Amino acid sequence: MACYLGTDRSIRIWNTPHRVETARLAQNTPVLAVAWMIDDVGVVSLGQDGLISKWTRNVSDHHGTD
């Protein structure tokens, strides 16, 4: 798996062996950083607005905290 930070305020998750995009996550502001969660269950991102968001495979939406 690979993660790409788009210039369009998105985070794109790729299945690298199969060369397919498996998820596209939208942020309200440019993404400054992203990190994989333990066991690759999702990612945590930091937006330019200071919002930290958690994105998981089990949930269709994300939850943010300041």
mmCIF file of N, CA and C in Angstrom:
data_model
loop_
_atom_site.group_PDB
_atom_site.id
_atom_site.type_symbol
_atom_site.label_atom_id
_atom_site.label_comp_id
_atom_site.label_asym_id
_atom_site.label_seq_id
_atom_site.Cartn_x
_atom_site.Cartn_y
_atom_site.Cartn_z
ATOM 1 N N MET A 1 0.843 -1.168 0.000
ATOM 2 C CA MET A 1 0.000 0.000 0.000
ATOM 3 C C MET A 1 0.894 1.239 0.000
ATOM 4 N N ALA A 2 0.398 2.256 -0.664
ATOM 5 C CA ALA A 2 1.114 3.525 -0.717
ATOM 6 C C ALA A 2 0.111 4.648 -0.528
ATOM 7 N N CYS A 3 0.595 5.759 -0.029
ATOM 8 C CA CYS A 3 -0.259 6.913 0.217
ATOM 9 C C CYS A 3 0.320 8.112 -0.540
ATOM 10 N N TYR A 4 -0.553 8.827 -1.256
ATOM 11 C CA TYR A 4 -0.135 9.973 -2.051
ATOM 12 C C TYR A 4 -0.924 11.189 -1.586
ATOM 13 N N LEU A 5 -0.244 12.293 -1.303
ATOM 14 C CA LEU A 5 -0.904 13.537 -0.925
ATOM 15 C C LEU A 5 -1.101 14.370 -2.178
ATOM 16 N N GLY A 6 -2.356 14.562 -2.564
ATOM 17 C CA GLY A 6 -2.656 15.294 -3.783
ATOM 18 C C GLY A 6 -2.642 16.798 -3.576
ATOM 19 N N THR A 7 -2.366 17.530 -4.625
ATOM 20 C CA THR A 7 -2.417 18.987 -4.565
ATOM 21 C C THR A 7 -3.859 19.478 -4.521
ATOM 22 N N ASP A 8 -4.817 18.585 -4.715
ATOM 23 C CA ASP A 8 -6.236 18.923 -4.675
ATOM 24 C C ASP A 8 -6.857 18.684 -3.295
ATOM 25 N N ARG A 9 -6.031 18.680 -2.229
ATOM 26 C CA ARG A 9 -6.464 18.474 -0.854
ATOM 27 C C ARG A 9 -6.983 17.057 -0.606
ATOM 28 N N SER A 10 -6.421 16.113 -1.301
ATOM 29 C CA SER A 10 -6.857 14.728 -1.138
ATOM 30 C C SER A 10 -5.704 13.851 -0.671
ATOM 31 N N ILE A 11 -6.087 12.719 -0.092
ATOM 32 C CA ILE A 11 -5.158 11.654 0.256
ATOM 33 C C ILE A 11 -5.598 10.458 -0.581
ATOM 34 N N ARG A 12 -4.685 9.903 -1.324
ATOM 35 C CA ARG A 12 -5.021 8.768 -2.186
ATOM 36 C C ARG A 12 -4.251 7.532 -1.730
ATOM 37 N N ILE A 13 -4.994 6.462 -1.512
ATOM 38 C CA ILE A 13 -4.412 5.198 -1.073
ATOM 39 C C ILE A 13 -4.339 4.271 -2.286
ATOM 40 N N TRP A 14 -3.150 3.725 -2.509
ATOM 41 C CA TRP A 14 -2.923 2.867 -3.677
ATOM 42 C C TRP A 14 -2.506 1.466 -3.260
ATOM 43 N N ASN A 15 -3.037 0.481 -3.950
ATOM 44 C CA ASN A 15 -2.572 -0.889 -3.844
ATOM 45 C C ASN A 15 -1.437 -0.987 -4.855
ATOM 46 N N THR A 16 -0.212 -0.931 -4.373
ATOM 47 C CA THR A 16 0.928 -0.854 -5.282
ATOM 48 C C THR A 16 1.162 -2.122 -6.114
ATOM 49 N N PRO A 17 0.990 -3.336 -5.556
ATOM 50 C CA PRO A 17 1.203 -4.511 -6.416
ATOM 51 C C PRO A 17 0.236 -4.567 -7.608
ATOM 52 N N HIS A 18 -1.006 -4.109 -7.390
ATOM 53 C CA HIS A 18 -2.005 -4.165 -8.458
ATOM 54 C C HIS A 18 -2.157 -2.838 -9.213
ATOM 55 N N ARG A 19 -1.456 -1.804 -8.730
ATOM 56 C CA ARG A 19 -1.464 -0.481 -9.363
ATOM 57 C C ARG A 19 -2.876 0.095 -9.517
ATOM 58 N N VAL A 20 -3.658 0.015 -8.430
ATOM 59 C CA VAL A 20 -5.011 0.574 -8.439
ATOM 60 C C VAL A 20 -5.208 1.461 -7.214
ATOM 61 N N GLU A 21 -5.950 2.531 -7.405
ATOM 62 C CA GLU A 21 -6.314 3.407 -6.300
ATOM 63 C C GLU A 21 -7.462 2.742 -5.548
ATOM 64 N N THR A 22 -7.310 2.573 -4.238
ATOM 65 C CA THR A 22 -8.347 1.906 -3.447
ATOM 66 C C THR A 22 -9.182 2.878 -2.629
ATOM 67 N N ALA A 23 -8.677 4.097 -2.416
ATOM 68 C CA ALA A 23 -9.446 5.096 -1.667
ATOM 69 C C ALA A 23 -8.951 6.495 -2.012
ATOM 70 N N ARG A 24 -9.886 7.447 -2.002
ATOM 71 C CA ARG A 24 -9.544 8.860 -2.172
ATOM 72 C C ARG A 24 -10.266 9.602 -1.046
ATOM 73 N N LEU A 25 -9.486 10.213 -0.158
ATOM 74 C CA LEU A 25 -10.021 10.890 1.022
ATOM 75 C C LEU A 25 -9.899 12.392 0.842
ATOM 76 N N ALA A 26 -10.981 13.129 1.098
ATOM 77 C CA ALA A 26 -10.996 14.574 0.873
ATOM 78 C C ALA A 26 -10.769 15.330 2.179
ATOM 79 N N GLN A 27 -9.913 16.324 2.133
ATOM 80 C CA GLN A 27 -9.660 17.234 3.248
ATOM 81 C C GLN A 27 -10.213 18.610 2.882
ATOM 82 N N ASN A 28 -10.507 19.434 3.898
ATOM 83 C CA ASN A 28 -10.982 20.806 3.657
ATOM 84 C C ASN A 28 -9.842 21.762 3.339
ATOM 85 N N THR A 29 -8.649 21.422 3.787
ATOM 86 C CA THR A 29 -7.470 22.265 3.568
ATOM 87 C C THR A 29 -6.328 21.377 3.067
ATOM 88 N N PRO A 30 -5.253 21.975 2.569
ATOM 89 C CA PRO A 30 -4.117 21.156 2.143
ATOM 90 C C PRO A 30 -3.620 20.240 3.269
ATOM 91 N N VAL A 31 -3.182 19.058 2.899
ATOM 92 C CA VAL A 31 -2.704 18.056 3.859
ATOM 93 C C VAL A 31 -1.216 18.285 4.094
ATOM 94 N N LEU A 32 -0.847 18.422 5.367
ATOM 95 C CA LEU A 32 0.555 18.643 5.720
ATOM 96 C C LEU A 32 1.293 17.343 6.006
ATOM 97 N N ALA A 33 0.581 16.358 6.591
ATOM 98 C CA ALA A 33 1.227 15.100 6.950
ATOM 99 C C ALA A 33 0.200 13.987 7.019
ATOM 100 N N VAL A 34 0.674 12.773 6.828
ATOM 101 C CA VAL A 34 -0.167 11.589 6.944
ATOM 102 C C VAL A 34 0.684 10.455 7.508
ATOM 103 N N ALA A 35 0.061 9.603 8.327
ATOM 104 C CA ALA A 35 0.775 8.460 8.907
ATOM 105 C C ALA A 35 -0.155 7.259 8.920
ATOM 106 N N TRP A 36 0.411 6.081 8.659
ATOM 107 C CA TRP A 36 -0.359 4.845 8.725
ATOM 108 C C TRP A 36 -0.629 4.495 10.174
ATOM 109 N N MET A 37 -1.813 3.952 10.451
ATOM 110 C CA MET A 37 -2.146 3.463 11.780
ATOM 111 C C MET A 37 -1.561 2.055 11.939
ATOM 112 N N ILE A 38 -1.479 1.586 13.177
ATOM 113 C CA ILE A 38 -0.966 0.246 13.456
ATOM 114 C C ILE A 38 -1.778 -0.785 12.682
ATOM 115 N N ASP A 39 -1.116 -1.759 12.136
ATOM 116 C CA ASP A 39 -1.718 -2.846 11.345
ATOM 117 C C ASP A 39 -2.385 -2.352 10.066
ATOM 118 N N ASP A 40 -2.036 -1.162 9.612
ATOM 119 C CA ASP A 40 -2.579 -0.601 8.366
ATOM 120 C C ASP A 40 -4.104 -0.567 8.315
ATOM 121 N N VAL A 41 -4.751 -0.313 9.463
ATOM 122 C CA VAL A 41 -6.218 -0.250 9.483
ATOM 123 C C VAL A 41 -6.736 1.082 8.970
ATOM 124 N N GLY A 42 -5.844 2.042 8.764
ATOM 125 C CA GLY A 42 -6.235 3.353 8.268
ATOM 126 C C GLY A 42 -5.082 4.323 8.345
ATOM 127 N N VAL A 43 -5.406 5.609 8.161
ATOM 128 C CA VAL A 43 -4.389 6.654 8.231
ATOM 129 C C VAL A 43 -4.887 7.787 9.119
ATOM 130 N N VAL A 44 -3.930 8.547 9.631
ATOM 131 C CA VAL A 44 -4.201 9.764 10.387
ATOM 132 C C VAL A 44 -3.573 10.893 9.583
ATOM 133 N N SER A 45 -4.339 11.993 9.414
ATOM 134 C CA SER A 45 -3.817 13.103 8.622
ATOM 135 C C SER A 45 -3.882 14.403 9.407
ATOM 136 N N LEU A 46 -2.994 15.327 9.032
ATOM 137 C CA LEU A 46 -2.959 16.667 9.611
ATOM 138 C C LEU A 46 -3.196 17.664 8.498
ATOM 139 N N GLY A 47 -4.257 18.458 8.634
ATOM 140 C CA GLY A 47 -4.562 19.482 7.648
ATOM 141 C C GLY A 47 -3.909 20.806 8.010
ATOM 142 N N GLN A 48 -3.790 21.688 7.041
ATOM 143 C CA GLN A 48 -3.184 22.997 7.262
ATOM 144 C C GLN A 48 -3.963 23.807 8.296
ATOM 145 N N ASP A 49 -5.241 23.499 8.481
ATOM 146 C CA ASP A 49 -6.074 24.183 9.465
ATOM 147 C C ASP A 49 -5.859 23.670 10.884
ATOM 148 N N GLY A 50 -4.961 22.678 11.067
ATOM 149 C CA GLY A 50 -4.674 22.125 12.380
ATOM 150 C C GLY A 50 -5.564 20.958 12.752
ATOM 151 N N LEU A 51 -6.496 20.587 11.883
ATOM 152 C CA LEU A 51 -7.410 19.485 12.150
ATOM 153 C C LEU A 51 -6.709 18.149 11.912
ATOM 154 N N ILE A 52 -6.789 17.265 12.904
ATOM 155 C CA ILE A 52 -6.264 15.916 12.783
ATOM 156 C C ILE A 52 -7.439 15.001 12.494
ATOM 157 N N SER A 53 -7.338 14.215 11.425
ATOM 158 C CA SER A 53 -8.431 13.324 11.034
ATOM 159 C C SER A 53 -7.959 11.881 11.037
ATOM 160 N N LYS A 54 -8.848 10.986 11.463
ATOM 161 C CA LYS A 54 -8.564 9.552 11.465
ATOM 162 C C LYS A 54 -9.466 8.901 10.421
ATOM 163 N N TRP A 55 -8.871 8.179 9.496
ATOM 164 C CA TRP A 55 -9.595 7.500 8.424
ATOM 165 C C TRP A 55 -9.353 6.006 8.577
ATOM 166 N N THR A 56 -10.420 5.220 8.713
ATOM 167 C CA THR A 56 -10.256 3.784 8.868
ATOM 168 C C THR A 56 -11.019 3.027 7.788
ATOM 169 N N ARG A 57 -10.649 1.797 7.583
ATOM 170 C CA ARG A 57 -11.313 0.951 6.588
ATOM 171 C C ARG A 57 -12.716 0.553 7.028
ATOM 172 N N ASN A 58 -12.955 0.502 8.322
ATOM 173 C CA ASN A 58 -14.230 0.015 8.848
ATOM 174 C C ASN A 58 -15.318 1.061 8.886
ATOM 175 N N VAL A 59 -14.972 2.321 8.715
ATOM 176 C CA VAL A 59 -15.932 3.416 8.834
ATOM 177 C C VAL A 59 -15.978 4.170 7.509
ATOM 178 N N SER A 60 -17.185 4.516 7.053
ATOM 179 C CA SER A 60 -17.298 5.186 5.762
ATOM 180 C C SER A 60 -17.012 6.685 5.840
ATOM 181 N N ASP A 61 -17.002 7.259 7.022
ATOM 182 C CA ASP A 61 -16.676 8.681 7.163
ATOM 183 C C ASP A 61 -15.474 8.814 8.081
ATOM 184 N N HIS A 62 -15.036 10.060 8.302
ATOM 185 C CA HIS A 62 -13.888 10.259 9.180
ATOM 186 C C HIS A 62 -14.290 11.101 10.378
ATOM 187 N N HIS A 63 -13.465 11.049 11.407
ATOM 188 C CA HIS A 63 -13.709 11.786 12.631
ATOM 189 C C HIS A 63 -12.519 12.693 12.889
ATOM 190 N N GLY A 64 -12.756 13.955 13.139
ATOM 191 C CA GLY A 64 -11.653 14.883 13.372
ATOM 192 C C GLY A 64 -11.696 15.464 14.765
ATOM 193 N N THR A 65 -10.531 15.866 15.246
ATOM 194 C CA THR A 65 -10.418 16.549 16.535
ATOM 195 C C THR A 65 -9.444 17.686 16.367
ATOM 196 N N ASP A 66 -9.638 18.742 17.125
ATOM 197 C CA ASP A 66 -8.719 19.881 17.081
ATOM 198 C C ASP A 66 -7.556 19.662 17.996
#
